[in-house]
Coordinates of C-alpha atoms and ligand atoms in Angstrom, one line a residue:
M297 CA 0.0 -0.1 0.0
Q298 CA 1.3 3.4 -1.1
G299 CA 1.1 6.3 1.5
L300 CA -0.9 9.2 0.8
M301 CA 1.4 12.2 1.3
M302 CA 2.2 15.0 -1.3
D303 CA 5.1 14.1 -3.7
R304 CA 6.3 17.6 -3.7
P305 CA 9.6 17.8 -5.2
L306 CA 12.8 18.7 -3.2
L307 CA 14.2 21.8 -4.9
I308 CA 17.2 23.9 -4.2
S309 CA 15.0 27.3 -5.1
S310 CA 12.6 26.0 -2.3
L311 CA 15.4 26.5 0.4
L312 CA 15.9 30.0 -0.6
Q313 CA 12.0 30.6 -0.7
H314 CA 12.1 29.3 2.9
A315 CA 14.7 31.6 4.1
E316 CA 13.3 34.5 2.2
A317 CA 9.8 33.9 4.0
T318 CA 11.2 32.8 7.3
H319 CA 14.4 34.5 7.7
P320 CA 14.3 37.6 5.5
N321 CA 16.4 39.7 7.7
T322 CA 19.2 37.3 8.4
E323 CA 22.6 38.8 7.6
I324 CA 25.0 37.9 5.0
V325 CA 28.4 39.2 5.4
S326 CA 31.4 39.2 2.9
R327 CA 34.8 40.2 2.6
R328 CA 35.1 41.1 -1.1
C329 CA 37.9 40.6 -3.6
E330 CA 37.7 44.4 -3.6
G331 CA 39.1 44.2 -0.2
D332 CA 36.1 45.8 1.6
I333 CA 33.1 44.4 3.7
H334 CA 29.6 44.1 2.3
R335 CA 26.4 43.3 4.2
Y336 CA 23.1 42.5 3.1
T337 CA 20.2 40.1 4.0
M338 CA 18.7 37.0 2.8
K339 CA 15.9 38.9 1.4
D340 CA 18.6 40.8 -0.9
A341 CA 20.1 37.7 -1.6
A342 CA 16.9 36.1 -2.8
K343 CA 16.3 39.1 -5.0
R344 CA 19.5 38.8 -6.7
A345 CA 19.2 35.3 -7.4
R346 CA 16.0 35.7 -9.1
K347 CA 17.8 38.4 -11.2
V348 CA 20.6 35.6 -12.0
A349 CA 17.7 33.5 -13.3
N350 CA 16.6 36.2 -15.5
L351 CA 20.0 37.2 -16.8
L352 CA 20.5 33.2 -17.5
S353 CA 17.3 33.3 -19.6
R354 CA 18.8 36.2 -21.5
L355 CA 22.0 34.6 -22.2
G356 CA 19.8 31.8 -23.8
I357 CA 21.0 29.3 -21.0
N358 CA 18.8 26.1 -21.4
D359 CA 17.7 23.3 -19.0
G360 CA 20.4 21.3 -17.7
D361 CA 23.3 23.7 -19.3
R362 CA 26.4 24.1 -17.4
V363 CA 27.3 27.3 -15.9
A364 CA 30.4 27.5 -14.2
T365 CA 31.8 29.6 -11.2
L366 CA 35.3 30.3 -10.3
A367 CA 35.1 32.4 -7.3
W368 CA 36.0 32.6 -3.4
N369 CA 33.2 32.5 -0.6
N370 CA 31.1 35.7 -0.8
Y371 CA 27.5 36.9 -1.5
R372 CA 27.6 37.1 -5.3
H373 CA 28.8 33.3 -5.2
F374 CA 25.9 32.6 -3.0
E375 CA 23.3 34.2 -5.2
L376 CA 25.0 32.1 -8.3
Y377 CA 24.3 28.8 -6.3
Y378 CA 20.8 29.8 -6.0
G379 CA 20.3 31.6 -9.5
I380 CA 22.0 28.9 -11.3
S381 CA 20.6 25.6 -9.8
G382 CA 16.9 27.2 -9.2
Y383 CA 16.7 28.3 -12.9
G384 CA 17.4 24.5 -13.8
A385 CA 20.9 24.8 -14.9
V386 CA 23.9 23.1 -13.5
L387 CA 26.2 24.9 -11.3
H388 CA 29.6 23.9 -11.9
T389 CA 32.0 25.5 -9.4
I390 CA 35.6 25.2 -10.6
N391 CA 38.5 24.8 -8.0
P392 CA 41.0 27.3 -8.9
R393 CA 43.7 25.3 -7.2
L394 CA 43.6 22.6 -9.6
F395 CA 46.4 22.5 -12.2
A396 CA 46.2 24.6 -15.3
E397 CA 45.9 21.3 -17.5
Q398 CA 42.9 20.0 -15.0
L399 CA 41.1 23.3 -15.3
V400 CA 41.3 23.3 -19.2
Y401 CA 40.0 19.4 -18.8
I402 CA 37.2 20.1 -16.5
V403 CA 35.9 23.4 -18.4
N404 CA 35.6 21.1 -21.6
H405 CA 34.4 18.0 -20.2
A406 CA 31.7 19.5 -18.3
E407 CA 31.0 21.9 -21.5
D408 CA 30.7 25.1 -19.4
R409 CA 28.5 27.7 -21.6
F410 CA 29.7 30.9 -19.4
I411 CA 32.1 31.3 -16.5
F412 CA 31.1 33.7 -13.7
V413 CA 34.6 34.6 -12.6
D414 CA 36.1 36.9 -9.2
L415 CA 38.5 39.5 -10.0
T416 CA 41.2 37.4 -8.7
F417 CA 40.9 34.5 -11.2
V418 CA 40.7 36.5 -14.3
P419 CA 44.5 36.1 -14.9
L420 CA 43.9 32.0 -14.5
L421 CA 41.2 32.1 -17.1
E422 CA 43.3 34.3 -19.5
A423 CA 46.1 31.9 -19.1
I424 CA 44.1 28.9 -20.5
L425 CA 42.0 30.7 -22.7
P426 CA 43.3 29.3 -25.9
H427 CA 42.2 25.9 -24.7
I428 CA 38.8 26.8 -23.5
G429 CA 37.2 28.1 -27.0
N430 CA 33.8 26.7 -26.4
V431 CA 33.0 28.9 -23.6
E432 CA 30.6 31.6 -24.7
G433 CA 31.4 34.3 -22.3
F434 CA 32.9 35.6 -19.3
I435 CA 30.9 37.4 -16.5
I436 CA 33.2 39.4 -14.0
L437 CA 31.9 39.4 -10.5
A438 CA 32.7 43.4 -9.8
D439 CA 31.1 46.4 -9.9
E440 CA 31.4 48.3 -13.2
D441 CA 34.3 50.6 -11.9
K442 CA 36.4 47.8 -10.8
M443 CA 36.3 46.0 -14.0
P444 CA 39.9 45.0 -15.0
E445 CA 41.7 45.4 -18.4
T446 CA 41.1 41.9 -19.8
K447 CA 41.8 39.7 -22.8
L448 CA 39.0 37.6 -22.1
P449 CA 36.4 37.9 -25.0
N450 CA 32.4 38.6 -24.6
V451 CA 33.4 39.8 -21.3
H452 CA 30.5 41.5 -19.2
C453 CA 30.3 43.3 -15.7
Y454 CA 28.1 41.1 -13.2
E455 CA 26.9 44.1 -11.5
T456 CA 25.8 46.1 -14.7
L457 CA 24.1 43.0 -16.0
L458 CA 22.1 42.4 -12.7
A459 CA 21.1 45.9 -12.6
A460 CA 19.2 45.4 -15.9
E461 CA 17.4 42.5 -14.7
S462 CA 14.0 42.2 -12.9
D463 CA 14.0 40.6 -9.6
E464 CA 10.6 39.0 -10.1
F465 CA 11.0 35.4 -11.6
E466 CA 8.7 32.6 -10.7
W467 CA 11.1 29.4 -10.0
P468 CA 10.3 26.4 -12.3
E469 CA 9.4 23.0 -10.6
F470 CA 11.0 19.9 -12.0
D471 CA 12.0 16.5 -11.3
E472 CA 14.1 16.4 -7.9
R473 CA 16.6 14.1 -9.4
K474 CA 17.6 16.7 -11.8
G475 CA 21.3 17.5 -11.6
A476 CA 21.7 20.8 -9.8
S477 CA 25.5 21.2 -9.2
M478 CA 28.9 19.6 -10.2
C479 CA 32.3 19.7 -8.6
Y480 CA 35.1 17.7 -10.1
T481 CA 37.4 15.5 -7.7
S482 CA 41.0 16.7 -7.4
G483 CA 42.5 13.2 -7.6
T484 CA 46.2 12.1 -7.6
T485 CA 45.9 10.3 -10.6
G486 CA 44.5 10.7 -14.1
N487 CA 42.0 13.4 -14.9
P488 CA 39.4 14.9 -12.3
K489 CA 36.3 13.1 -12.4
G490 CA 32.6 14.8 -12.2
V491 CA 30.4 14.5 -9.5
L492 CA 26.7 15.6 -10.4
Y493 CA 24.7 16.2 -7.4
S494 CA 20.9 16.4 -7.7
H495 CA 18.4 18.9 -6.2
R496 CA 17.1 16.0 -4.2
S497 CA 20.7 14.8 -2.9
T498 CA 21.6 18.5 -2.0
C499 CA 18.2 19.1 -0.1
L500 CA 18.5 15.7 1.9
H501 CA 22.1 16.5 2.5
A502 CA 21.5 19.9 3.8
Q503 CA 18.6 18.5 5.9
G504 CA 20.6 15.7 7.4
S505 CA 23.6 17.9 8.2
V506 CA 21.8 20.8 10.1
G507 CA 21.0 18.9 13.3
A508 CA 22.3 19.4 17.1
E509 CA 24.8 16.7 16.5
V510 CA 26.0 17.2 13.3
M511 CA 26.6 20.9 12.4
G512 CA 24.1 22.1 15.1
L513 CA 23.0 25.1 13.0
S514 CA 19.7 27.4 14.0
S515 CA 18.6 30.9 13.2
S516 CA 20.7 32.0 16.3
S517 CA 24.0 30.7 14.7
C518 CA 26.6 32.6 12.9
F519 CA 29.0 30.5 11.0
L520 CA 32.1 31.4 9.0
P521 CA 32.7 28.9 6.3
V522 CA 36.4 28.9 5.3
V523 CA 35.9 25.8 3.6
P524 CA 35.7 27.0 -0.1
M525 CA 32.4 27.3 -2.2
F526 CA 34.7 25.9 -5.0
H527 CA 35.0 22.6 -3.3
V528 CA 32.0 20.3 -2.5
N529 CA 29.9 23.3 -2.1
A530 CA 31.5 24.7 1.1
W531 CA 30.4 21.4 2.7
G532 CA 26.8 22.2 1.8
T533 CA 26.4 25.3 4.0
P534 CA 25.0 27.7 1.5
Y535 CA 22.0 25.1 1.7
S536 CA 21.9 24.7 5.6
A537 CA 22.0 28.4 6.0
C538 CA 18.6 28.7 4.2
I539 CA 17.2 26.0 6.2
T540 CA 18.0 27.2 9.4
G541 CA 18.4 31.1 8.8
A542 CA 22.1 31.1 10.1
K543 CA 23.9 34.2 9.6
Q544 CA 26.7 33.5 7.1
V545 CA 30.0 35.4 7.2
F546 CA 32.1 34.8 3.8
P547 CA 35.8 35.3 4.2
G548 CA 36.5 35.7 0.5
P549 CA 40.0 35.7 -0.4
G550 CA 41.4 36.4 3.2
M551 CA 41.9 33.1 4.7
D552 CA 45.3 33.9 6.6
G553 CA 45.2 34.0 10.5
A554 CA 45.2 37.9 10.7
S555 CA 42.2 38.3 8.1
L556 CA 40.2 35.3 9.8
W557 CA 40.8 36.8 13.1
E558 CA 39.7 40.5 12.0
L559 CA 36.2 38.8 10.7
I560 CA 35.7 36.8 13.9
E561 CA 36.4 39.8 16.1
A562 CA 34.2 41.9 14.1
E563 CA 31.0 39.7 13.5
Q564 CA 31.5 37.0 16.4
P565 CA 30.9 33.6 14.8
D566 CA 30.3 30.8 17.1
L567 CA 31.0 28.1 14.6
L568 CA 33.9 28.0 12.1
L569 CA 34.3 25.3 9.2
G570 CA 37.5 24.4 7.5
V571 CA 40.5 22.2 6.9
P572 CA 43.2 21.9 9.3
T573 CA 45.8 24.1 7.5
V574 CA 43.8 26.9 7.8
W575 CA 43.3 26.5 11.8
L576 CA 47.0 26.0 12.1
M577 CA 47.4 29.6 10.4
L578 CA 44.5 30.8 12.9
L579 CA 45.9 29.3 16.2
N580 CA 49.3 30.4 15.3
H581 CA 48.0 34.1 14.8
M582 CA 46.0 34.1 18.2
D583 CA 49.0 32.6 20.0
S584 CA 51.0 35.7 18.4
I585 CA 48.5 38.2 19.6
G586 CA 47.8 36.4 22.7
K587 CA 43.9 36.7 22.3
K588 CA 41.1 34.2 22.6
L589 CA 38.4 33.2 20.1
E590 CA 35.7 34.5 22.5
S591 CA 32.8 34.0 20.4
V592 CA 33.6 30.5 19.0
T593 CA 32.2 27.3 20.3
N594 CA 32.6 24.8 17.5
V595 CA 35.1 24.3 14.9
I596 CA 34.3 21.7 12.4
V597 CA 37.6 20.3 11.0
G598 CA 37.5 17.9 7.5
G599 CA 39.4 17.4 4.4
A600 CA 42.3 16.0 6.4
A601 CA 42.9 14.3 9.9
A602 CA 42.8 17.0 12.7
P603 CA 45.9 16.5 14.7
L604 CA 45.6 16.0 18.2
Q605 CA 47.4 19.1 19.3
M606 CA 44.8 21.1 17.2
I607 CA 42.0 19.4 19.3
K608 CA 43.6 20.3 22.5
D609 CA 44.7 23.8 21.4
F610 CA 41.0 24.7 20.6
D611 CA 40.0 23.4 23.9
Q612 CA 42.5 24.5 26.4
K613 CA 43.3 27.9 24.6
H614 CA 39.8 28.8 23.1
D615 CA 37.3 27.0 24.9
A616 CA 36.0 25.5 21.6
F617 CA 35.2 22.3 20.5
L618 CA 36.7 20.7 17.6
I619 CA 34.4 18.7 15.6
H620 CA 36.1 16.1 13.4
A621 CA 34.1 15.4 10.1
W622 CA 35.0 13.3 7.0
G623 CA 33.6 13.2 3.6
M624 CA 34.4 13.4 0.1
T625 CA 33.3 15.2 -3.0
E626 CA 31.6 12.0 -3.9
T627 CA 29.7 12.1 -0.6
S628 CA 28.2 15.6 -0.9
P629 CA 30.4 15.9 1.4
I630 CA 29.4 15.0 5.0
G631 CA 29.7 11.4 5.7
T632 CA 30.7 11.5 9.2
I633 CA 30.9 13.7 12.0
N634 CA 32.1 13.8 15.6
A635 CA 30.2 16.3 17.5
F636 CA 29.8 16.5 21.5
N637 CA 27.6 14.2 22.9
G638 CA 26.7 12.1 25.9
I639 CA 29.3 9.6 25.5
M640 CA 32.2 12.3 25.2
A641 CA 30.6 14.2 28.4
A642 CA 31.0 11.2 30.4
L643 CA 35.1 10.7 29.6
P644 CA 37.9 12.2 31.0
K645 CA 39.3 15.0 28.9
E646 CA 42.5 13.0 27.8
E647 CA 40.3 10.3 26.6
R648 CA 37.8 12.7 24.9
Y649 CA 40.6 14.1 23.0
L650 CA 41.4 10.6 21.6
L651 CA 37.8 10.1 20.6
Q652 CA 37.6 13.2 19.0
Q653 CA 40.7 12.3 16.7
K654 CA 38.4 9.6 15.2
Q655 CA 36.4 11.1 12.1
G656 CA 33.0 10.3 13.8
R657 CA 29.8 8.4 13.2
P658 CA 27.7 8.2 10.1
V659 CA 25.1 11.0 9.7
S660 CA 21.5 9.5 9.7
G661 CA 20.9 8.8 6.0
V662 CA 24.3 7.3 5.2
E663 CA 25.7 3.9 6.0
I664 CA 29.3 2.7 6.4
K665 CA 30.9 -0.6 6.5
I666 CA 34.3 -1.9 6.0
I667 CA 35.3 -4.9 4.0
D668 CA 38.7 -6.8 3.1
D669 CA 40.1 -7.5 -0.4
A670 CA 37.8 -10.4 -0.8
G671 CA 34.6 -8.0 -0.1
T672 CA 34.1 -9.6 3.4
E673 CA 32.8 -7.4 5.9
L674 CA 34.9 -6.8 8.5
P675 CA 34.3 -6.5 12.0
R676 CA 33.3 -3.3 14.0
D677 CA 35.8 -3.7 16.7
G678 CA 37.7 -0.5 16.4
K679 CA 40.9 -2.0 15.6
T680 CA 40.4 -4.2 12.3
F681 CA 41.4 -2.1 9.3
G682 CA 39.4 -2.4 5.9
R683 CA 38.2 -0.6 2.9
L684 CA 35.6 2.0 4.1
M685 CA 32.5 1.7 1.7
I686 CA 29.6 4.1 2.0
R687 CA 26.2 4.6 0.5
G688 CA 23.3 6.8 0.7
P689 CA 20.9 9.6 -0.9
W690 CA 23.8 11.8 -1.1
V691 CA 26.8 9.5 -2.1
V692 CA 27.8 9.5 -5.8
S693 CA 26.3 6.3 -7.8
G694 CA 28.6 7.1 -11.1
Y695 CA 30.7 9.9 -12.4
Y696 CA 29.5 12.3 -15.2
N697 CA 30.2 11.3 -18.8
N698 CA 32.7 8.7 -17.4
D699 CA 32.3 4.9 -17.6
D700 CA 34.9 4.1 -14.9
V701 CA 32.8 2.1 -12.6
S702 CA 35.6 0.6 -10.4
S703 CA 34.6 2.4 -7.4
F704 CA 31.0 1.2 -7.3
E705 CA 30.5 -2.2 -6.0
N706 CA 27.0 -3.8 -5.4
G707 CA 25.4 -0.5 -4.4
W708 CA 28.3 0.5 -2.2
F709 CA 30.9 3.5 -3.1
D710 CA 34.5 2.4 -2.3
T711 CA 35.9 5.5 -0.9
G712 CA 39.4 4.5 -1.3
D713 CA 40.0 5.1 2.3
V714 CA 41.0 2.6 4.9
A715 CA 39.4 2.7 8.3
T716 CA 38.4 1.1 11.5
I717 CA 34.8 1.1 13.0
D718 CA 34.0 0.6 16.6
E719 CA 31.1 -0.8 18.1
N720 CA 29.4 2.7 18.4
S721 CA 30.1 3.2 14.7
Y722 CA 32.7 5.6 15.4
M723 CA 35.0 5.6 12.5
N724 CA 38.6 6.4 12.0
I725 CA 40.3 6.9 8.8
V726 CA 43.7 4.9 9.0
D727 CA 44.9 5.8 5.5
R728 CA 44.1 5.9 1.6
S729 CA 44.0 2.2 0.3
K730 CA 46.9 3.0 -2.1
D731 CA 49.0 4.3 0.7
V732 CA 48.6 1.9 3.4
I733 CA 51.7 -0.4 3.8
K734 CA 51.2 -4.2 3.7
S735 CA 54.1 -5.7 5.8
G736 CA 54.0 -9.3 6.1
G737 CA 50.1 -9.6 5.4
E738 CA 49.4 -6.9 8.2
W739 CA 48.7 -3.4 7.5
I740 CA 50.5 -0.2 8.7
S741 CA 49.0 3.2 8.6
S742 CA 51.2 5.9 6.7
I743 CA 49.1 8.6 8.2
D744 CA 49.5 7.4 11.9
L745 CA 53.3 7.2 11.3
E746 CA 53.4 10.7 9.7
N747 CA 51.3 12.2 12.5
T748 CA 53.4 10.8 15.2
A749 CA 56.6 11.7 13.5
V750 CA 55.7 15.3 12.9
G751 CA 55.4 15.8 16.5
H752 CA 59.3 15.6 16.6
P753 CA 60.2 19.3 17.2
G754 CA 62.8 19.5 14.5
L755 CA 60.8 18.4 11.7
A756 CA 58.4 20.2 9.4
E757 CA 56.8 17.7 7.4
C758 CA 56.8 13.8 7.2
C759 CA 55.8 11.3 4.4
V760 CA 55.7 7.8 4.9
I761 CA 55.5 5.3 2.0
G762 CA 56.0 1.3 1.5
A763 CA 59.3 0.3 -0.2
R764 CA 59.6 -3.3 -1.4
H765 CA 61.2 -5.5 1.0
P766 CA 62.6 -9.2 0.3
K767 CA 61.2 -10.9 3.6
W768 CA 58.1 -8.5 4.4
D769 CA 56.9 -7.8 0.9
E770 CA 56.9 -3.9 2.0
R771 CA 58.3 -1.7 5.0
P772 CA 57.7 1.7 5.7
I773 CA 60.1 4.6 5.0
L774 CA 59.9 7.8 6.3
L775 CA 60.9 10.8 4.3
V776 CA 61.3 14.1 6.3
I777 CA 62.0 17.6 6.0
K778 CA 63.7 19.4 8.8
N779 CA 62.6 22.7 10.4
E780 CA 65.4 25.2 9.3
G781 CA 68.6 25.3 11.5
A782 CA 67.1 22.1 13.4
D783 CA 69.7 19.5 14.2
V784 CA 68.1 16.2 13.7
D785 CA 69.4 12.6 12.5
E786 CA 67.8 9.5 11.7
K787 CA 68.7 8.2 15.4
S788 CA 67.0 11.2 17.0
V789 CA 63.8 10.4 14.8
L790 CA 63.8 6.6 15.7
D791 CA 64.2 7.4 19.4
Y792 CA 61.3 9.9 19.1
L793 CA 59.2 7.4 17.7
E794 CA 60.1 4.7 20.2
G795 CA 57.3 4.1 22.6
K796 CA 54.7 6.0 20.5
I797 CA 54.0 3.3 17.8
V798 CA 54.2 -0.5 18.0
K799 CA 57.6 -1.7 17.4
W800 CA 57.0 -3.5 14.1
W801 CA 55.8 -0.1 12.6
T802 CA 59.2 1.5 13.0
P803 CA 60.3 2.8 9.7
D804 CA 63.1 0.7 8.3
A805 CA 64.8 4.1 7.0
V806 CA 64.5 7.7 7.5
I807 CA 65.3 9.9 4.6
F808 CA 65.8 13.6 4.7
V809 CA 64.5 15.7 1.6
D810 CA 64.3 19.3 0.7
S811 CA 60.6 19.2 -0.5
L812 CA 57.9 16.7 -0.8
P813 CA 55.2 16.8 -3.9
H814 CA 51.7 17.9 -3.0
T815 CA 48.4 17.5 -5.0
A816 CA 46.7 20.8 -6.1
T817 CA 44.6 20.9 -2.9
G818 CA 47.7 20.5 -0.7
K819 CA 47.5 16.8 0.1
L820 CA 50.8 14.6 -0.1
L821 CA 51.3 13.3 -3.5
K822 CA 53.0 10.1 -2.9
I823 CA 52.6 8.1 -6.2
N824 CA 56.0 9.4 -7.6
L825 CA 57.8 9.0 -4.4
R826 CA 56.5 5.3 -4.3
K827 CA 58.1 4.7 -7.7
E828 CA 61.3 6.7 -6.8
Y829 CA 62.0 4.8 -3.4
E830 CA 60.4 1.5 -4.6
N831 CA 63.6 -0.5 -4.1
Y832 CA 65.5 1.9 -1.6
L833 CA 65.5 -0.8 1.0
I834 CA 66.8 -3.7 -1.5
D835 CA 69.5 -1.2 -2.9
N836 CA 70.7 -0.1 0.5
A837 CA 70.5 -3.4 2.0
Ligands
AMP1182 P1 38.1 15.5 -1.5 O1 37.2 14.7 -2.2 O2 39.0 16.1 -2.0 O3 37.4 16.3 -0.5 O4 38.8 14.3 -0.6 C1 38.3 13.5 0.1 C2 39.5 12.6 1.2 O5 39.8 13.6 2.0 C3 38.9 11.7 1.8 O6 38.6 10.4 1.0 C4 40.0 11.2 2.8 O7 41.0 10.6 2.3 C5 40.4 12.6 3.0 N1 39.8 13.1 4.3 C6 38.7 14.2 4.4 N2 38.1 14.1 5.6 C7 39.0 13.8 6.5 C8 39.3 13.8 7.9 N3 38.5 14.3 8.8 N4 40.5 12.9 8.1 C9 41.2 12.2 7.5 N5 40.9 12.3 6.1 C10 40.1 13.0 5.5

């Protein structure tokens, strides 16, 4: 028997309509590329999103066409999120940190018709212009008097175009499964892959992510998303903001500690969201000026593992709780989150910090499990490592125009991460499956080793890879960059590790290097290192 409830579609435009009707005066504050601070309200944003929709119609954009943005976190980007998806086109948020050839690839692969671009990124487009000839025009997100000299063809000023449009627009209704936005992965091998979010997946993700033990957002929240709108929709926060009426403070291009503090001091957000590198800069800045983040109660950290010291620093110096979260471009991104709860409240602080280091529990709506190489599900004992699989209504089911199905298995998505899951479903990322070291049939986490080794006061960065070994198959070797002027040798590194890791994890070699390669988004790029050092232990036996 079918239920008898209305089958209203879950559409992104309905989130904005809700916000305009319910929270019209909620503020949205942005640091603009031009340097000044801009303020307006949800009501203003909704009006301008309708102008964007009228503009798309004037530009001849059809249903499902891809319209790209290359922009920081700011109010114009927010309007485009709603204007483009609400209109029925697909918002393609381009990640400016990709390498030039990857940018060319994704613009062409997505077949972007127009690109809305912040002033900062105009030179980036000029540099790849000869290779993106199919783009019909460029709209610069600036006031008329700030328009730059540019060789981009068919270029327009966003504010001038919007000024000419009406703010009346009837948002169309369509199938909620229709594509709404897309984001390309920033993988370490091969071309980036397109993830195409639907209206339905975006709305469900937004609803799933606002709850008290997830992001904990409400109309009295004020949050600062440093996580970029060009990378997995700033973790879905532009949508969560409309559901809850929370105030947004957009940092624009100012992601350094001093700029962030200036905004925090002025706007008093209670929630910050971003990757660990950003918080390291902020924490260092706060140390240097000797001030406390008074307004901040929670800091959501994801994208990479949050170091233990960061969890402690936020707690002990700033009275702020670090909420560790895990997700991927392919998972919209929230998969698991580690918010404060009764289990934590009952723990002594030092034990609570250790629990906070885990990436948390699945958000209601997604399921996770770990499996071995034969596909058998592994125990949830908090110890056994396995390939982390996920499924749910906001998890990718296939890549855009790409027949690579290697990550999809029986209705589950293989995250490429290796993890443990405990009896309460706390998940802990142990490694990437390509990076885990298989020594005598047992697995060693390169990430755990790196995180431990980097605690050595003389070391700036560490990278652990597996090298071939005649007896154990693979053994870990540790590549390190010394802090300038530090007096460190192999023995002092190994002495430092002793007692902090199980003995058989001890690296077989410590190699001092001047630099380590990174992906476009700042993650260690181990693929070439693995090739370079493959035979290191055999050659140096
Ligand atoms: P991306 O799709 O670029 O956002 O990257 C997703 C990958 O980042 C995941 O598969 C993980 O390997 C890594 N990642 C994301 N969040 C965390 C976290 N909290 N701890 C450790 N790794 C993470």
